[in-house]
mmCIF file of C-alpha atoms and ligand atoms in Angstrom:
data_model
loop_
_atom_site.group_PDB
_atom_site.id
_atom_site.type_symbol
_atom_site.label_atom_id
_atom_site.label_comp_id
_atom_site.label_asym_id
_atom_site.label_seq_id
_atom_site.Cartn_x
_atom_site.Cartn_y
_atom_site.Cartn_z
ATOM 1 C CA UNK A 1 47.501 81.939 71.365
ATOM 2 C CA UNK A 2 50.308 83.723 71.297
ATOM 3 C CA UNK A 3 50.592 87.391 70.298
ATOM 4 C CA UNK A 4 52.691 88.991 67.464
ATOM 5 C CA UNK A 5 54.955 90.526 69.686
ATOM 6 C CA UNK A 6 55.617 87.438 71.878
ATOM 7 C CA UNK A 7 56.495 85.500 68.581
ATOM 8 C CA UNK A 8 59.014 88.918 67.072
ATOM 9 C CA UNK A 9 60.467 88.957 71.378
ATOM 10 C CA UNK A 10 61.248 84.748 71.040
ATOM 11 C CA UNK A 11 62.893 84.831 67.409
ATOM 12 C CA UNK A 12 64.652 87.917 68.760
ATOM 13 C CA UNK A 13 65.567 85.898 71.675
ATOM 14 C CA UNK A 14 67.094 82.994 69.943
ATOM 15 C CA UNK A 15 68.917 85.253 67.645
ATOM 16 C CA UNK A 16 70.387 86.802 70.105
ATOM 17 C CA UNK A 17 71.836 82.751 71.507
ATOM 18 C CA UNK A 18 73.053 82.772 68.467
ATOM 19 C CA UNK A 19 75.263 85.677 68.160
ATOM 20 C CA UNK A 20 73.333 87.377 65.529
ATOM 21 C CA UNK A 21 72.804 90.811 66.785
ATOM 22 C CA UNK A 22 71.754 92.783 64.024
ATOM 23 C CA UNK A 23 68.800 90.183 63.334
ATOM 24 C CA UNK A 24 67.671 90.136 66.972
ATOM 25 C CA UNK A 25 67.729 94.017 67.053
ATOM 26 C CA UNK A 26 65.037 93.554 64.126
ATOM 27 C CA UNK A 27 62.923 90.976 65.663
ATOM 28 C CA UNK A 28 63.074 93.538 68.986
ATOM 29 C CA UNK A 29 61.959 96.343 67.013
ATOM 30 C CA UNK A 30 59.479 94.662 65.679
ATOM 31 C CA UNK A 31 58.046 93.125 68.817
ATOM 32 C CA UNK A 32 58.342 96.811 70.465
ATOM 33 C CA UNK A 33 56.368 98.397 67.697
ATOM 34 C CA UNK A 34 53.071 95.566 67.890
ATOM 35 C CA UNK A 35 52.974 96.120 71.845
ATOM 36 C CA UNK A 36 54.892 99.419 72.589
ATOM 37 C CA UNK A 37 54.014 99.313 76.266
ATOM 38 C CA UNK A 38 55.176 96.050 76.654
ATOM 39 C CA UNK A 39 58.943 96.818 78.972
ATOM 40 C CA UNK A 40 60.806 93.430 77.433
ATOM 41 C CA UNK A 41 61.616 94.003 73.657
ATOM 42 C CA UNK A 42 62.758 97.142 75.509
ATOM 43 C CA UNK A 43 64.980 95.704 77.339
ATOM 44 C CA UNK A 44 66.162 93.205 74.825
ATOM 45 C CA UNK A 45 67.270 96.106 72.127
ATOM 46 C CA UNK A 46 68.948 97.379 75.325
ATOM 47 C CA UNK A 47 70.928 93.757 75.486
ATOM 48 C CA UNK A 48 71.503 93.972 72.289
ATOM 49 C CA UNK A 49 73.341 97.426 72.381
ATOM 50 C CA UNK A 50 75.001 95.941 75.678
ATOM 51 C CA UNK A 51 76.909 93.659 73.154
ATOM 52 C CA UNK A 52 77.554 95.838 71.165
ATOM 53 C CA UNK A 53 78.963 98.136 73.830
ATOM 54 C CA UNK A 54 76.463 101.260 72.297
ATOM 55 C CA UNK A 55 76.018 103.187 75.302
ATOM 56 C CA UNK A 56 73.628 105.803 73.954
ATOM 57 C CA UNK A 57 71.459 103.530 72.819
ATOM 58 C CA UNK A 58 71.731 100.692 75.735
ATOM 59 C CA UNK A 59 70.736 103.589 77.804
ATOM 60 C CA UNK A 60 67.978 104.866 75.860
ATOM 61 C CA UNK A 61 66.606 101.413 75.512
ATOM 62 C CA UNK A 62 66.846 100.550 79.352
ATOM 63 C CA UNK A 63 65.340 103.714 80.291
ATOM 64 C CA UNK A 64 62.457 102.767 78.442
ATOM 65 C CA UNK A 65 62.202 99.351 79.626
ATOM 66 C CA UNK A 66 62.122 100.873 83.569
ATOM 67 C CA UNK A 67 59.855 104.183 82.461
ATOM 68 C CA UNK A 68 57.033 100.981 81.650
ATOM 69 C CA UNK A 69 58.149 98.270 84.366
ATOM 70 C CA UNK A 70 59.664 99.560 87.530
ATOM 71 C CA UNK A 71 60.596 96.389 88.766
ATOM 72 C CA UNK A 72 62.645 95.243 85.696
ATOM 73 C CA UNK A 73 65.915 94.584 88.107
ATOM 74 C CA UNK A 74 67.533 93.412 84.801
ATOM 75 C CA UNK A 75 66.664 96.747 82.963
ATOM 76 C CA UNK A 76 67.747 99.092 85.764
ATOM 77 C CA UNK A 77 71.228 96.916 86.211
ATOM 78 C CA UNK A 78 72.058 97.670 82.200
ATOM 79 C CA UNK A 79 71.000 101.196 82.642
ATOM 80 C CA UNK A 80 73.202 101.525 85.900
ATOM 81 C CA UNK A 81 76.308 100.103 83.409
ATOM 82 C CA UNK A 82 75.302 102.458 80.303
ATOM 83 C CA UNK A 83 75.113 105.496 82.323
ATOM 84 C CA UNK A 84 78.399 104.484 83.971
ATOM 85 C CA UNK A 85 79.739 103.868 80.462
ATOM 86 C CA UNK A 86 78.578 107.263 79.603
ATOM 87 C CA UNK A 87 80.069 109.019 82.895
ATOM 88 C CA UNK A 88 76.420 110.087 83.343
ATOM 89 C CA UNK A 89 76.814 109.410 87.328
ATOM 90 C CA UNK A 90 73.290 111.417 88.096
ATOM 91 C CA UNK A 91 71.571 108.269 85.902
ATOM 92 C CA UNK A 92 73.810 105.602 87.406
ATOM 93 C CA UNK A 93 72.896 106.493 91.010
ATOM 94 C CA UNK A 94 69.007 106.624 89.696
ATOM 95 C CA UNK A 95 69.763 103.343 88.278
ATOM 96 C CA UNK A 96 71.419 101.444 91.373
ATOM 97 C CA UNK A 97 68.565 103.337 93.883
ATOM 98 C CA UNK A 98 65.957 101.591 91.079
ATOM 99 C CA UNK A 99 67.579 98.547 91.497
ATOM 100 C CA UNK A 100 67.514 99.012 95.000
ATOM 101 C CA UNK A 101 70.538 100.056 96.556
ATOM 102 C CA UNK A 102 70.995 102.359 99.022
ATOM 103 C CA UNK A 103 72.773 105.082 97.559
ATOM 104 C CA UNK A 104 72.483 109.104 97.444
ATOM 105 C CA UNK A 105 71.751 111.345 94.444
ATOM 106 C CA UNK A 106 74.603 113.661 92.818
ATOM 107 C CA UNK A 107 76.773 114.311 89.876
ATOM 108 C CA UNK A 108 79.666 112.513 91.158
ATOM 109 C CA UNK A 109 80.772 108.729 90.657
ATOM 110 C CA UNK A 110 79.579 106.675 93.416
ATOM 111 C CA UNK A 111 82.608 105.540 95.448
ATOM 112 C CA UNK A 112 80.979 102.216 97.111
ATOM 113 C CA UNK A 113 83.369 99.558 99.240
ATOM 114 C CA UNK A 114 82.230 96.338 97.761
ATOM 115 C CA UNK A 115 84.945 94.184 98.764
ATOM 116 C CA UNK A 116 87.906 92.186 96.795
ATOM 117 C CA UNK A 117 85.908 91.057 93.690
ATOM 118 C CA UNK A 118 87.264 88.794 90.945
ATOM 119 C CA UNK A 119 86.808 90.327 87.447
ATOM 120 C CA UNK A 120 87.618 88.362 83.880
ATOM 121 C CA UNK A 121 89.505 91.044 82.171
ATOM 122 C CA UNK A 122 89.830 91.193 77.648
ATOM 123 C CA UNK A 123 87.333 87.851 78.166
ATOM 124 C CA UNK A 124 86.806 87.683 74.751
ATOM 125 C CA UNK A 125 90.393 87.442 73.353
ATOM 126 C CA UNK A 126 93.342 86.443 76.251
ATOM 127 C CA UNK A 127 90.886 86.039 79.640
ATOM 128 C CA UNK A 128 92.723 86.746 83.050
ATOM 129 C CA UNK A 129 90.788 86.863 86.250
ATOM 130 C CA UNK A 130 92.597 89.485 88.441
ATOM 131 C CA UNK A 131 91.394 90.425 91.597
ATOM 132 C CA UNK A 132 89.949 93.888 92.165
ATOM 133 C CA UNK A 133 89.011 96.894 94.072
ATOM 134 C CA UNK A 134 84.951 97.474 93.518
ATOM 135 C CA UNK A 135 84.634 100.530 93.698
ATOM 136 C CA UNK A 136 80.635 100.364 92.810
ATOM 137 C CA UNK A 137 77.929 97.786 91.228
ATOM 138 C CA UNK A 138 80.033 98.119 87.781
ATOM 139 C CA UNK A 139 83.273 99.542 87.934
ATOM 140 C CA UNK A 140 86.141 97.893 89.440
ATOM 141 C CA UNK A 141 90.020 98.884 89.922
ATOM 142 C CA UNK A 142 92.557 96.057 89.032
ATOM 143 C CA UNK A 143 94.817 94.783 92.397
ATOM 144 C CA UNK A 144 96.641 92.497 90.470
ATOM 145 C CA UNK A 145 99.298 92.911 87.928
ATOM 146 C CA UNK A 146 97.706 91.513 84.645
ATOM 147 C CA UNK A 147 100.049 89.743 82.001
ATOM 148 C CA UNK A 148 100.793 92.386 78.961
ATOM 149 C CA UNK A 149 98.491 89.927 76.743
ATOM 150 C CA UNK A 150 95.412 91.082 78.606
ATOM 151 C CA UNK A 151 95.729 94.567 77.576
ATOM 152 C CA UNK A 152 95.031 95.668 81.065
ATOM 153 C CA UNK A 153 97.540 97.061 83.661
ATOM 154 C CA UNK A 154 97.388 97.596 87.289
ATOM 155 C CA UNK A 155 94.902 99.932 88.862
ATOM 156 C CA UNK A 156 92.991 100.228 85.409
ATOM 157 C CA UNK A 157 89.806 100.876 85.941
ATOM 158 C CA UNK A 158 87.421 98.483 84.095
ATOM 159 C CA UNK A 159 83.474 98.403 83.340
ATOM 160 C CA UNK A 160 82.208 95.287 84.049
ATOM 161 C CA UNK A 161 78.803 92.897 83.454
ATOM 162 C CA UNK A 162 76.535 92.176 86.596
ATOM 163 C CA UNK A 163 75.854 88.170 85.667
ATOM 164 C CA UNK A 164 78.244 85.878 86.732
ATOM 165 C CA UNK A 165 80.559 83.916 85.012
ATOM 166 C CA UNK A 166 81.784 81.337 87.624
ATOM 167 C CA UNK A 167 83.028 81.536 90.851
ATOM 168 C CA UNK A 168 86.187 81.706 92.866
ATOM 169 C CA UNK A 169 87.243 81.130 97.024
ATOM 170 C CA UNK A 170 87.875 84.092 99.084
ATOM 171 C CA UNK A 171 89.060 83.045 102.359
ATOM 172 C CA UNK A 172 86.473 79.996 102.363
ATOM 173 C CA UNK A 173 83.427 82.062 101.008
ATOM 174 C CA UNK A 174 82.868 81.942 97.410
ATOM 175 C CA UNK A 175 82.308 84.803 95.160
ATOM 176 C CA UNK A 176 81.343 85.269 91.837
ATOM 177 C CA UNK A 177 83.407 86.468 88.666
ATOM 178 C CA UNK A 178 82.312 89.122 86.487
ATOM 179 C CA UNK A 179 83.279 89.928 83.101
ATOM 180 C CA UNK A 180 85.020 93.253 82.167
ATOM 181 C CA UNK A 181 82.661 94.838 79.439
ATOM 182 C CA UNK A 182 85.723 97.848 78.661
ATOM 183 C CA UNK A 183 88.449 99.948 80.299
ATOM 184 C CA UNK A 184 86.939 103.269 81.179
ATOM 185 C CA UNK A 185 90.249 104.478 83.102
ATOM 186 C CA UNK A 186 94.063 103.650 81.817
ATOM 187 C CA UNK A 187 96.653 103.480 85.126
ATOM 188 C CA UNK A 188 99.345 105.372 85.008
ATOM 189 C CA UNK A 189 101.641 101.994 85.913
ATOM 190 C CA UNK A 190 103.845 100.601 83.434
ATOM 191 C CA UNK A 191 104.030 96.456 83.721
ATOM 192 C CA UNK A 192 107.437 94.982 83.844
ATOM 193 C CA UNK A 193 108.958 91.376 83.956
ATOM 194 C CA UNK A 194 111.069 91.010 86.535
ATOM 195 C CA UNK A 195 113.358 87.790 86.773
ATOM 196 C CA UNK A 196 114.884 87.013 90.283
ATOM 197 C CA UNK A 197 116.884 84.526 92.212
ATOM 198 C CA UNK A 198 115.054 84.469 96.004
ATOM 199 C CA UNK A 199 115.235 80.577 97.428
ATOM 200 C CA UNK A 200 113.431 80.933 100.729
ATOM 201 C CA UNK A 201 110.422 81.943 100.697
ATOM 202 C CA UNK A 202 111.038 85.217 103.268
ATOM 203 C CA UNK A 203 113.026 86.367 100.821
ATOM 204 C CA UNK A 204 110.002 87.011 98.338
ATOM 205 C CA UNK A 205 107.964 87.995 101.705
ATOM 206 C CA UNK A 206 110.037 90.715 102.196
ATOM 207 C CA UNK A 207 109.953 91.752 98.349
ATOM 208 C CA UNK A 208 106.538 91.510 98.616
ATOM 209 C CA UNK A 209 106.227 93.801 101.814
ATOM 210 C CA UNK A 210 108.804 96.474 100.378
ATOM 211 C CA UNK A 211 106.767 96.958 97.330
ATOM 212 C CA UNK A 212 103.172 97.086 99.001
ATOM 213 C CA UNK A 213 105.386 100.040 101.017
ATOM 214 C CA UNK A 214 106.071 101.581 98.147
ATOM 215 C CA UNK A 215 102.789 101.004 96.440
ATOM 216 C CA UNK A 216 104.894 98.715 93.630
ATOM 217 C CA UNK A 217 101.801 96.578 92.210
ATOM 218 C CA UNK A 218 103.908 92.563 92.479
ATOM 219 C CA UNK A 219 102.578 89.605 91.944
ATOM 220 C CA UNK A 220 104.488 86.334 91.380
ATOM 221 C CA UNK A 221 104.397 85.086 87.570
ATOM 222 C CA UNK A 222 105.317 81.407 88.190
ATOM 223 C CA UNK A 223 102.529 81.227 90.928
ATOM 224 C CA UNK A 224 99.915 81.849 87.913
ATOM 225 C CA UNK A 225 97.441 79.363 87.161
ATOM 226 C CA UNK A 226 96.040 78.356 83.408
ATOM 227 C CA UNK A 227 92.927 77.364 83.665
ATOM 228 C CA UNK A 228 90.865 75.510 81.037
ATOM 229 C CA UNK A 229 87.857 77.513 79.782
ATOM 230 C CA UNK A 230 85.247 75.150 81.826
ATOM 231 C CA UNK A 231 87.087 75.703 85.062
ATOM 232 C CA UNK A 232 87.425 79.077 84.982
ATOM 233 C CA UNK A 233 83.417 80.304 84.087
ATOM 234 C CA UNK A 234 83.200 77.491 86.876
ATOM 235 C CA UNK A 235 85.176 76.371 89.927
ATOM 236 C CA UNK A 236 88.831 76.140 89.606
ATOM 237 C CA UNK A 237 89.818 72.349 91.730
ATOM 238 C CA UNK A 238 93.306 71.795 92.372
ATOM 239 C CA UNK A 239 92.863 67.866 90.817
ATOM 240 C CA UNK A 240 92.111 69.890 87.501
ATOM 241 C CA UNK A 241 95.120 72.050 87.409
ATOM 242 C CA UNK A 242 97.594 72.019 90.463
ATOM 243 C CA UNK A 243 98.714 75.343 91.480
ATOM 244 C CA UNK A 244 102.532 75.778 90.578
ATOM 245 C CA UNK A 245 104.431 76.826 93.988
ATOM 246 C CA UNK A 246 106.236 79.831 92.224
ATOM 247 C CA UNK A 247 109.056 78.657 94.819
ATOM 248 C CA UNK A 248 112.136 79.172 92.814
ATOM 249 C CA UNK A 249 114.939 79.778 92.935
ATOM 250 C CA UNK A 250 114.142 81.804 90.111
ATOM 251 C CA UNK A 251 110.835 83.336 90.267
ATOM 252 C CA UNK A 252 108.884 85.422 87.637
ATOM 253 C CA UNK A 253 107.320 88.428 89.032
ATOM 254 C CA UNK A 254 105.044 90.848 87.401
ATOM 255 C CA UNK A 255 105.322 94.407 88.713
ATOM 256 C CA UNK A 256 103.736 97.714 88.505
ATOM 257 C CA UNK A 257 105.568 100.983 88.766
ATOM 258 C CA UNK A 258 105.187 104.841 87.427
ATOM 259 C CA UNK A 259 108.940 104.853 86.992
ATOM 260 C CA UNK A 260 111.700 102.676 86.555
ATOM 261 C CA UNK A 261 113.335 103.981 89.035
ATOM 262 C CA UNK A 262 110.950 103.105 91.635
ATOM 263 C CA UNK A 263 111.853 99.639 91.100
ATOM 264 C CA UNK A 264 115.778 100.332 91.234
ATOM 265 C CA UNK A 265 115.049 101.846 94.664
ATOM 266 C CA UNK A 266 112.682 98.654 96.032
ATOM 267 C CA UNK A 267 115.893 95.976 94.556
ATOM 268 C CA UNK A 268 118.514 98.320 96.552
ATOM 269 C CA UNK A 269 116.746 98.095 99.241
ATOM 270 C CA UNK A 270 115.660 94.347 99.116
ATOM 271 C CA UNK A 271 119.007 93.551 98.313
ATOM 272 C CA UNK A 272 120.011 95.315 101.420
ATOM 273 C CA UNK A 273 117.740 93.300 103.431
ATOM 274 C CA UNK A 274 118.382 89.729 101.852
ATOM 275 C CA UNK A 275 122.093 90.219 100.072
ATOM 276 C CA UNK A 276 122.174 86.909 98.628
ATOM 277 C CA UNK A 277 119.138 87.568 96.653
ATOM 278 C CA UNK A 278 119.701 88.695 92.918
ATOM 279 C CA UNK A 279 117.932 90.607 90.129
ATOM 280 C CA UNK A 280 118.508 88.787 87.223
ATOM 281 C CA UNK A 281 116.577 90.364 84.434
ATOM 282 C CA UNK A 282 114.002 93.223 84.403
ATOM 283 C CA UNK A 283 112.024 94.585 81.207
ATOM 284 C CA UNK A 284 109.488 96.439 80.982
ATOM 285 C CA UNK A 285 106.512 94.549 78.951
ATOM 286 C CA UNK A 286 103.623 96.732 79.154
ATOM 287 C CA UNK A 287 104.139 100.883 79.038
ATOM 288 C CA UNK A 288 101.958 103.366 79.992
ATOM 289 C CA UNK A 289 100.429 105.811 78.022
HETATM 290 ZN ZN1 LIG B 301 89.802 72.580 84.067
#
């Protein structure tokens, strides 16, 4: 037999599949008020907020959900991301330790070495998966250059979800992708388009190794990869979609500068290095603020 709230938590539930927020939120509510000291409908309004990207009241809602089940890993992972939504770093460090990681208490964001992770950035309108810095369980600093479409630039710091949403190879081993929930911190790097002639491949090696000297973000354009949606939440395989050799002779880079003239000063001395290379066209796609 099953109780009120149990039926209000599963229509709530499949609302929620559904995409129908403001209904599940109801059925939550309702399910929380016949069995208050029950953690889930808790935790459910919580998701719900989550979607909704309502930090206050994810937070609220989560706290709840962990103040009446400690060991609601879920619930302490969505307060960890509210609070770090919120900048409340005291709560975020509570949350993480209440997950169960090892980290200190203070007022300060946590600055954790998590290794190159693989985040889906603006998933819900033009997805890019750009490779990050993590700096701890839900923020994440972009290494790539994104395309202008993605509304992200490099070294944008992004919130991002804990569940994963498919997987890519790192050196053999493979890791999961999460999906960026919002940008919390705007770079100060503008994006631009550069166009260049470079046929052997040292060429761009060098180009490469300049910028990275001169902490230029560069990545090569015509190397990108479209994948279909399937692929991408799962395993990318070459038999799918062959990755393009971004060879040239003319290559598409993206790159990531303060100033224009930072850029002038990596082609002079580029150019210097491999004089039959050439700069055909440069624009800049994606300003900073
Ligand atoms: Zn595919």
């Amino acid at each position: 037999m099953k109780t009120p709230a149990i039926k209000f938590n599963e229509r709530g539930t499949r609302l929620l599949q559904q995409a129908k927020l403001r209904e599940a939120g109801e059925q939550f509510r309702k399910a929380a008020a016949a069995a208050p000291r029950w953690s889930v409908p808790w935790f459910n309004l919580g998701l719900v907020y989550k979607f909704q990207h309502s930090w206050p009241e994810c937070l609220r809602y989560n706290q709840k959900a962990v103040a009446l089940d400690s060991a609601d890993a879920g619930a302490w992972w969505n307060l960890g991301i509210a609070a770090t939504a919120l900048g409340d770093w005291r709560e975020a460090r509570r949350a993480w330790r209440g997950y169960g990681i090892d980290i200190a208490d203070g007022d300060d964001p946590p600055l954790m070495k998590l290794g190159p992770t693989p985040i889906r950035i603006d998933p819900t309108g033009n997805p890019e998966v750009v490779w990050t810095k993590r700096l701890d369980p839900a923020r994440a600093q972009i290494q790539n250059v994104p395309t202008p479409a993605s509304g992200r630039r490099y070294q944008d710091i992004v919130l991002h979800d804990g569940e994963p949403a498919g997987f890519r190879d790192l050196g053999g081993v493979e890791v999961p992708v999460f999906n960026e929930l919002e940008l919390l911190y705007a770079s100060p790097f503008s994006t631009y388009e550069v166009i260049i002639e470079a046929s052997a491949k040292e060429d761009r090696t060098a180009l490469t190794r300049l910028a990275e000297a001169r902490e230029i973000g560069i990545d090569n354009w015509s190397a990108l990869r479209m994948l279909c949606k399937l692929c991408s939440e799962g395993k990318p395989h070459d038999a799918h979609h062959p990755q393009p050799s971004g060879d040239g002779p003319l290559v598409r880079y993206g790159m990531a500068a303060q100033d224009e003239t930072d850029l002038y000063a990596l082609f002079d001395e580029w150019r210097k290095e491999r004089p039959d290379c050439l700069v055909h066209q440069m624009e800049c796609v994606f300003e900073a603020e």
